[in-house]
Amino acid sequence: MAIDVAAVRRSLPILDRELDGHRLVYLDSAASSLTPEPVLDAMDRYYRWSRSNVNRGVYPLAEEATDLYEGARTVLAGFLDADPTGVVFTKNATEACNLLAYGYVRAHLGPDDVLLSTVMEHHANLVPFTQAAAAVGAEVRHVPITPDGLLDLDAAAELLADGRVTFAAFVHVSNVLGTINDVPRLTRMVRDANDRAVVHVDGAQAAPHLPVSFRDLGIDSYAITGHKMLGPTGIGALVARPELLERMEPFLTGGDMIRDVTLTGATWNDVPHKFEAGTPMIAEAAGLAAAVGLLEGYGMAAVRAHERELTAQLLDALGTVAGVTVHGPKDVDLRGGAVSFALDGIHPHDVGAMLGSRGVCVRVGHHCTKPLMRCLDVAATTRASSYVYNDVDDLEPLVDGLEAAAAFFAR
Amino acid sequence: MAIDVAAVRRSLPILDRELDGHRLVYLDSAASSLTPEPVLDAMDRYYRWSRSNVNRGVYPLAEEATDLYEGARTVLAGFLDADPTGVVFTKNATEACNLLAYGYVRAHLGPDDVLLSTVMEHHANLVPFTQAAAAVGAEVRHVPITPDGLLDLDAAAELLADGRVTFAAFVHVSNVLGTINDVPRLTRMVRDANDRAVVHVDGAQAAPHLPVSFRDLGIDSYAITGHKMLGPTGIGALVARPELLERMEPFLTGGDMIRDVTLTGATWNDVPHKFEAGTPMIAEAAGLAAAVGLLEGYGMAAVRAHERELTAQLLDALGTVAGVTVHGPKDVDLRGGAVSFALDGIHPHDVGAMLGSRGVCVRVGHHCTKPLMRCLDVAATTRASSYVYNDVDDLEPLVDGLEAAAAFFAR
Amino acid sequence: MSMEDLYQEIILDHYRKPKNRAPELADEAVHVHHSNPLCGDEMDLRIRVVDDRLDAVVFDGEGCSISQASASAMTQAAVGRELKDALDLAEDFRRMMHGDDPARPDDLGDGIAFTGVAKFPVRVKCALLGWMALRDAIQTFERGASAHTVTHEE
Amino acid sequence: MSMEDLYQEIILDHYRKPKNRAPELADEAVHVHHSNPLCGDEMDLRIRVVDDRLDAVVFDGEGCSISQASASAMTQAAVGRELKDALDLAEDFRRMMHGDDPARPDDLGDGIAFTGVAKFPVRVKCALLGWMALRDAIQTFERGASAHTVTHEE
Ligand SMILES: Cc1ncc(COP(=O)(O)O)c(C=O)c1O
Ligand SMILES: Cc1ncc(COP(=O)(O)O)c(C=O)c1O
């Protein structure tokens, strides 16, 4: 079943907004997606009907809140084909990566260990691990990219050859290049080189757009973030093998994550609760569960097919604009819907301003991937990124805006 | 101006809910407060009108989102009489305490330092610091309580006498005893003993209920949480002197908190952004700002006066029930609206179940204060806690329920 | 959530007049101490074993009515059984608390009155405390030990 | 957000035909390099000082139209001024970017065309880059040094 874009758009009142007389064309879903009404309704229902804190309440509101929250865990686990016991809710994907960096890397690795990363990582999946590596004295190696923006797996093989890589963290889908990395293959390479290695994947740009089976990926942990997958702000998750969580040290400490506390020490609750300190994001979990419900309703295969088609059209459309250079793979089978490009001689800030003045919302900048910018030898890019509410009608305003920018800023 | 409880209640549709034919009587605001409609509306407006990510967007939605988010920082700073540059948004108060425990205690203290805590701390303000102290080899000392549930300041003076306490973390208002601690006085004692000492206060139960001036308290940092002050779940803050934030090491790392990133290192953004990694709680910040707006509208002096009055009535009402023992101060000038008590011979779980079956929502358990439970020599307490939407009509169902429990569970 | 669903008359009887409640047991084979720090429940369970059979089971402890009544009902259901059989019965009770129909309703005796507790997730761990202590005591005996302390939530 | 509010014709002129743009300066007193890693803007600024006056100011760099045009307009406004006076003018421009009315509109020259940028918070730092480099160059000179590198965002 194809995505009924018109129906999706009807659930998004924001799309009726006009910007200076222009129709709103939202092409910035890689930064944050729009939020359909059923998601808002789910949060509202909690606030208007079951508002209370979770855990140990003995009155009905508190039980409902707990059910909503724990139910969201099960829903997310089902969506990603993972064990609910392995789902730790965090405030965003960044916290999920930090949880692993503190709870595992800092706690268990040392100077004999080597971490594998790549040059295309988002800062969220890079800085926590480079900081952790520096703290424990471990080396970090980076898989480079090929000229078409794919991970260079031959180079990866060399980096792995000495068998010292015991931890790998890389991105599933690049937020800049759009590249869909072959996670099972790189994971096998890592494990073949060292079967004790722990493999972490940043799925922030993958879970919203592709069918994902945590089990089939064969990895140890996966970070996601709600606000990029039709969900609310303020919630993300680390999805992990429960055995990995068992081995991890607690990170944030406080209420609810303890078993017992004395004045000087504490013992810890069972996983995943051991990693959820304090009052959790209850409304947000309800909202995320509703967002997952929508995505499951569309079907992730259909979501992917829709975006593959739209990305092909976007690449074609960009090809018609003089001076546009697309970064990343041109083959739509190898890429998602985030498309970064340069417009010859014009700074992305100026491009973005022109597009914004015409109602076209794109992101310009380094997209939290400074090392990748250096590889591409650019300071910034302009990025258009699509989702289930976009269709081919959104491409013409983009193309027109780019042509207007080229004319306006011509020297 | 007194609080117009009827008007507040009209903004809370949840209060129209019936539980098994009983009117909902919500006396669990110390766990989490109800959320009035204007707060929900503020979040809705963001999602339906300005939904996008903050920071560096060059289109109007992104600027509006950034203004909402940064505006919330200013609003919260104004409410607490603090510098907006010192406001770091976190997911809850627990994260705020952890931020300080990692960014300051673990980073800067060592075996020569002594931490001062108290026996009445919530786990959120205890465990992060005992863990940090253990990690750096520092000693922790605990101020005991007097029989009426006040901090024993004579004992505190002894604990401070050797001048070795360089960090103190204590609670402003106890979530169990209700005690309002004399923060300026204990802070002066700490500083008189060692003028380099850093003083942190857990304001989770104070900011919702009392007028608070961060400047006048004379402390270095203050933790609050949105969901206890009419705000949404998923947001809290560490409010600190900017100079303290400058001295702190980064904690969560990733996007937005960096200045520059290379493959192996990073430099950090200015405070407070240095401590806000990844996509923040945008809708939640808008909701929290709206909640603060409501509280400012009521006037915090009026909120306090309302609760003082209601607490006096609650203490009187509890006095009429045979077998009830109230923990904590009896003088309503020394206490807030969270009232813990025992019902002779009946386990709090059973009390809570009886009350819950009659629509009366109270919390039973250790309230994340295990060490305090040991001091009180109880396993758990029953706690009734009020807020701006409660009035004297809520006390009768509570008293009736307690009498019903006493009869039902009589042996 | 009505009080009657949760607190059946049989439960209140056991709560008011607990069976086999004692702080000591002559010739005890095993003594286990279980506690649930989240609830503050504490349970001491002692068993005497003769010919692979539970010759006596006594408990002592503190906790809510459900935990105390359930332990009392458990001692009645368990005493006299072969160890393996008692373990199996404990497992049956555990599954009942998770919403399954019990396979041995008759053998559970008064324990069957706790079916309704399964609908109250926060109280399930209270009802299980005594049974889990029994399971641990038997397993401790089978390991050849005589005492064991467990801190848990379920 | 109309393009015209932001990109006044004067700004586009400076962008298309920058003044005092050069990679070198004979007899330079100070060379500063400023960069804004968030935008990727880079700016080299060189000054020559004669008798406490800015005898020459040249810039070179990469960045968006606003940053390049603002630096160009800045060089025109600054050259020939006493150091103290130029510092004061830079401060006037900075305050204008934060929404205040400029105290010396005439002295800012084409710099006044950037008033509208104050309404676009994300672009303010672009407009400031050249002026902040100027301030730093003068302060570096006053410290008796000849080169300085600054990485900043404002
Ligand atoms: C005194 C006190 N401190 C800290 C907290 C923790 O707040 P949160 O759960 O929102 O992190 C609470 C709430 O339970 C509290 O009562
Ligand atoms: C690939 C990737 N990883 C991680 C993140 C971080 O997500 P969040 O900001 O929600 O923590 C993002 C979003 O910017 C991303 O695109």
Short mmCIF file of C-alpha atoms in Angstrom, two decimals, chain B residues 120-393:
data_model
loop_
_atom_site.label_atom_id
_atom_site.label_comp_id
_atom_site.label_asym_id
_atom_site.label_seq_id
_atom_site.Cartn_x
_atom_site.Cartn_y
_atom_site.Cartn_z
CA MET B 120 16.39 13.66 54.61
CA GLU B 121 17.58 13.74 50.99
CA HIS B 122 15.62 12.36 48.10
CA HIS B 123 17.67 9.72 46.27
CA ALA B 124 18.03 12.19 43.42
CA ASN B 125 20.06 14.52 45.61
CA LEU B 126 21.93 11.77 47.43
CA VAL B 127 22.94 8.88 45.18
CA PRO B 128 24.64 10.96 42.44
CA PHE B 129 26.79 12.57 45.11
CA THR B 130 27.56 9.45 47.15
CA GLN B 131 28.56 7.74 43.90
CA ALA B 132 30.70 10.69 42.88
CA ALA B 133 32.28 10.85 46.32
CA ALA B 134 33.09 7.14 46.17
CA ALA B 135 34.61 7.60 42.71
CA VAL B 136 36.97 10.37 43.84
CA GLY B 137 37.60 8.99 47.31
CA ALA B 138 35.88 11.82 49.18
CA GLU B 139 34.11 11.43 52.50
CA VAL B 140 30.39 12.20 52.88
CA ARG B 141 28.87 13.50 56.11
CA HIS B 142 25.18 13.63 56.88
CA VAL B 143 23.31 16.19 58.90
CA PRO B 144 20.82 14.33 61.13
CA ILE B 145 17.30 15.49 61.97
CA THR B 146 15.71 16.48 65.24
CA PRO B 147 12.68 14.58 66.58
CA ASP B 148 10.34 17.09 64.91
CA GLY B 149 11.94 16.56 61.54
CA LEU B 150 14.12 19.66 61.29
CA LEU B 151 17.75 19.60 60.23
CA ASP B 152 19.89 19.48 63.35
CA LEU B 153 22.00 22.58 62.80
CA ASP B 154 24.06 22.04 65.95
CA ALA B 155 25.11 18.71 64.58
CA ALA B 156 25.76 20.39 61.24
CA ALA B 157 28.09 22.86 62.95
CA GLU B 158 30.12 19.97 64.31
CA LEU B 159 30.28 18.29 60.93
CA LEU B 160 31.58 21.54 59.45
CA ALA B 161 33.99 22.38 62.24
CA ASP B 162 37.16 21.02 60.67
CA GLY B 163 36.69 23.19 57.59
CA ARG B 164 37.06 20.27 55.21
CA VAL B 165 33.57 20.41 53.70
CA THR B 166 34.02 21.81 50.19
CA PHE B 167 30.68 20.75 48.75
CA ALA B 168 27.22 20.64 50.27
CA ALA B 169 24.01 19.31 48.73
CA PHE B 170 20.76 19.48 50.63
CA VAL B 171 17.07 19.78 50.06
CA HIS B 172 15.09 22.99 50.30
CA VAL B 173 11.75 21.38 51.18
CA SER B 174 11.58 17.71 52.16
CA ASN B 175 9.25 15.62 50.01
CA VAL B 176 8.43 13.41 53.02
CA LEU B 177 8.54 15.55 56.13
CA GLY B 178 7.49 18.75 54.44
CA THR B 179 10.25 20.55 56.35
CA ILE B 180 11.30 23.89 54.86
CA ASN B 181 15.01 24.07 55.52
CA ASP B 182 16.67 27.36 56.34
CA VAL B 183 18.82 27.43 53.23
CA PRO B 184 20.47 30.82 53.76
CA ARG B 185 21.46 29.89 57.28
CA LEU B 186 22.95 26.48 56.50
CA THR B 187 24.64 27.99 53.45
CA ARG B 188 26.27 30.65 55.59
CA MET B 189 27.41 28.00 58.03
CA VAL B 190 28.97 26.03 55.18
CA ARG B 191 30.69 29.10 53.75
CA ASP B 192 31.86 30.33 57.14
CA ALA B 193 33.54 26.99 57.68
CA ASN B 194 35.12 27.02 54.22
CA ASP B 195 34.67 29.94 51.86
CA ARG B 196 35.56 27.87 48.81
CA ALA B 197 32.65 25.50 49.38
CA VAL B 198 30.07 25.01 46.64
CA VAL B 199 26.49 24.77 47.87
CA HIS B 200 23.83 22.94 45.89
CA VAL B 201 20.18 22.82 46.84
CA ASP B 202 17.44 20.48 45.63
CA GLY B 203 14.48 22.75 45.01
CA ALA B 204 12.18 20.16 43.42
CA GLN B 205 9.60 20.55 46.20
CA ALA B 206 10.24 24.24 46.89
CA ALA B 207 10.05 26.04 43.56
CA PRO B 208 6.44 24.89 42.98
CA HIS B 209 5.24 26.06 46.37
CA LEU B 210 7.28 28.97 47.76
CA PRO B 211 8.61 32.29 46.52
CA VAL B 212 12.25 31.47 45.66
CA SER B 213 15.03 33.93 44.95
CA PHE B 214 18.12 32.08 43.82
CA ARG B 215 20.17 35.20 44.49
CA ASP B 216 18.86 35.64 48.01
CA LEU B 217 19.43 32.02 48.92
CA GLY B 218 23.11 32.72 48.40
CA ILE B 219 23.79 29.28 46.95
CA ASP B 220 25.66 28.08 43.87
CA SER B 221 23.12 25.84 42.20
CA TYR B 222 19.50 24.74 42.44
CA ALA B 223 17.68 21.81 40.87
CA ILE B 224 14.04 21.97 39.83
CA THR B 225 11.65 19.75 37.89
CA GLY B 226 8.79 20.87 35.65
CA HIS B 227 6.23 18.15 36.32
CA LYS B 228 5.86 19.11 39.97
CA MET B 229 5.13 22.77 39.19
CA LEU B 230 2.13 22.51 36.85
CA GLY B 231 4.50 21.86 33.93
CA PRO B 232 4.92 18.92 31.60
CA THR B 233 6.92 15.76 32.15
CA GLY B 234 10.36 15.54 30.59
CA ILE B 235 11.87 18.85 31.67
CA GLY B 236 13.79 20.17 34.64
CA ALA B 237 16.70 22.50 35.14
CA LEU B 238 19.91 23.13 36.96
CA VAL B 239 19.96 26.80 37.87
CA ALA B 240 23.48 27.87 38.73
CA ARG B 241 25.83 30.76 39.03
CA PRO B 242 27.33 31.12 35.55
CA GLU B 243 30.80 31.10 37.14
CA LEU B 244 30.13 27.63 38.51
CA LEU B 245 28.98 26.42 35.09
CA GLU B 246 32.16 27.87 33.58
CA ARG B 247 34.24 25.77 35.95
CA MET B 248 32.33 22.58 35.27
CA GLU B 249 33.43 19.97 32.76
CA PRO B 250 30.97 19.02 30.03
CA PHE B 251 28.78 16.07 30.90
CA LEU B 252 26.54 14.88 28.08
CA THR B 253 28.39 15.52 24.83
CA GLY B 254 27.20 15.64 21.23
CA GLY B 255 25.55 18.18 18.99
CA ASP B 256 24.85 21.80 19.94
CA MET B 257 27.10 21.79 23.00
CA ILE B 258 30.28 22.00 20.94
CA ARG B 259 32.17 24.85 19.38
CA ASP B 260 34.29 22.71 17.11
CA VAL B 261 34.77 18.99 16.68
CA THR B 262 37.60 17.03 15.12
CA LEU B 263 37.91 13.28 14.85
CA THR B 264 39.69 13.10 18.16
CA GLY B 265 38.74 16.17 20.15
CA ALA B 266 36.29 18.97 20.65
CA THR B 267 35.95 22.45 22.08
CA TRP B 268 32.86 23.54 23.92
CA ASN B 269 30.10 26.01 23.37
CA ASP B 270 29.41 28.83 25.83
CA VAL B 271 27.43 28.14 28.99
CA PRO B 272 24.64 27.19 29.41
CA HIS B 273 24.66 25.56 25.93
CA LYS B 274 27.80 23.60 26.77
CA PHE B 275 25.57 21.40 28.96
CA GLU B 276 22.68 20.90 26.56
CA ALA B 277 23.65 18.15 24.16
CA GLY B 278 21.36 17.15 21.34
CA THR B 279 17.87 18.25 20.46
CA PRO B 280 16.37 19.75 23.59
CA MET B 281 12.91 19.44 25.13
CA ILE B 282 11.42 22.19 22.98
CA ALA B 283 7.71 21.65 23.55
CA GLU B 284 8.40 20.94 27.19
CA ALA B 285 10.26 24.23 27.61
CA ALA B 286 7.29 26.06 26.10
CA GLY B 287 5.01 24.20 28.52
CA LEU B 288 7.19 24.96 31.50
CA ALA B 289 7.24 28.65 30.60
CA ALA B 290 3.44 28.61 30.49
CA ALA B 291 3.33 26.89 33.89
CA VAL B 292 5.62 29.52 35.34
CA GLY B 293 3.34 32.14 33.82
CA LEU B 294 0.40 30.62 35.70
CA LEU B 295 2.31 30.54 38.98
CA GLU B 296 3.40 34.14 38.52
CA GLY B 297 -0.19 35.00 37.79
CA TYR B 298 -1.34 33.47 41.07
CA GLY B 299 1.62 35.03 42.85
CA MET B 300 3.92 32.74 44.78
CA ALA B 301 3.14 34.47 48.04
CA ALA B 302 -0.51 33.61 47.49
CA VAL B 303 0.38 30.02 46.57
CA ARG B 304 2.32 29.71 49.79
CA ALA B 305 -0.44 31.30 51.88
CA HIS B 306 -3.02 28.97 50.35
CA GLU B 307 -0.96 25.90 51.10
CA ARG B 308 -0.06 27.03 54.58
CA GLU B 309 -3.75 27.38 55.39
CA LEU B 310 -4.69 24.09 53.79
CA THR B 311 -1.84 22.28 55.52
CA ALA B 312 -3.04 23.59 58.88
CA GLN B 313 -6.49 22.25 58.10
CA LEU B 314 -5.03 18.93 56.95
CA LEU B 315 -3.01 18.56 60.15
CA ASP B 316 -6.14 19.32 62.18
CA ALA B 317 -8.15 16.82 60.19
CA LEU B 318 -5.52 14.10 60.63
CA GLY B 319 -5.56 14.84 64.35
CA THR B 320 -9.16 13.69 64.46
CA VAL B 321 -8.31 10.19 63.16
CA ALA B 322 -7.42 7.70 65.85
CA GLY B 323 -4.02 6.10 65.40
CA VAL B 324 -2.56 8.67 63.01
CA THR B 325 1.00 9.84 63.68
CA VAL B 326 2.29 12.69 61.52
CA HIS B 327 5.99 12.72 60.63
CA GLY B 328 7.75 16.06 60.37
CA PRO B 329 7.13 19.51 61.82
CA LYS B 330 3.68 20.36 63.18
CA ASP B 331 4.30 24.11 62.89
CA VAL B 332 2.93 25.16 59.50
CA ASP B 333 5.41 28.01 59.30
CA LEU B 334 8.19 25.46 59.13
CA ARG B 335 6.63 23.14 56.60
CA GLY B 336 5.15 22.78 53.15
CA GLY B 337 2.09 20.87 52.04
CA ALA B 338 3.51 17.35 51.82
CA VAL B 339 2.33 15.51 54.93
CA SER B 340 3.50 11.99 55.70
CA PHE B 341 1.90 9.93 58.39
CA ALA B 342 1.44 6.46 59.82
CA LEU B 343 -1.88 4.80 60.59
CA ASP B 344 -1.26 2.57 63.54
CA GLY B 345 -0.83 -1.10 62.69
CA ILE B 346 -1.85 -0.75 59.06
CA HIS B 347 0.68 -0.94 56.30
CA PRO B 348 0.73 2.11 54.00
CA HIS B 349 0.03 -0.13 51.00
CA ASP B 350 -3.25 -1.10 52.57
CA VAL B 351 -4.05 2.48 53.49
CA GLY B 352 -3.29 3.63 49.95
CA ALA B 353 -5.41 0.88 48.43
CA MET B 354 -8.39 1.84 50.58
CA LEU B 355 -7.99 5.52 49.74
CA GLY B 356 -7.50 4.75 46.04
CA SER B 357 -10.68 2.68 46.00
CA ARG B 358 -12.51 5.81 47.16
CA GLY B 359 -10.99 8.15 44.57
CA VAL B 360 -8.43 9.63 46.95
CA CYS B 361 -4.98 9.64 45.33
CA VAL B 362 -2.08 9.64 47.78
CA ARG B 363 1.39 8.17 47.56
CA VAL B 364 2.54 5.30 49.77
CA GLY B 365 6.05 3.95 49.99
CA HIS B 366 9.51 5.19 50.78
CA HIS B 367 9.18 8.23 48.50
CA CYS B 368 12.74 7.73 47.25
CA THR B 369 14.11 8.48 50.70
CA LYS B 370 15.25 5.13 52.04
CA PRO B 371 17.78 6.57 54.49
CA LEU B 372 15.10 8.83 55.97
CA MET B 373 12.75 5.86 56.32
CA ARG B 374 15.46 4.15 58.38
CA CYS B 375 15.77 7.24 60.59
CA LEU B 376 12.02 7.29 61.10
CA ASP B 377 12.17 3.52 61.68
CA VAL B 378 9.39 2.82 59.21
CA ALA B 379 9.36 0.89 55.96
CA ALA B 380 7.08 3.34 54.25
CA THR B 381 4.68 6.19 54.90
CA THR B 382 1.39 7.41 53.51
CA ARG B 383 1.75 10.91 52.10
CA ALA B 384 -0.96 13.42 51.23
CA SER B 385 0.26 16.49 49.37
CA SER B 386 -1.69 19.47 48.14
CA TYR B 387 -1.41 22.23 45.59
CA VAL B 388 -3.27 25.21 44.16
CA TYR B 389 -6.21 23.11 42.98
CA ASN B 390 -6.93 21.55 46.38
CA ASP B 391 -9.13 22.99 49.05
CA VAL B 392 -10.74 21.99 52.30
CA ASP B 393 -13.36 19.89 50.48
#
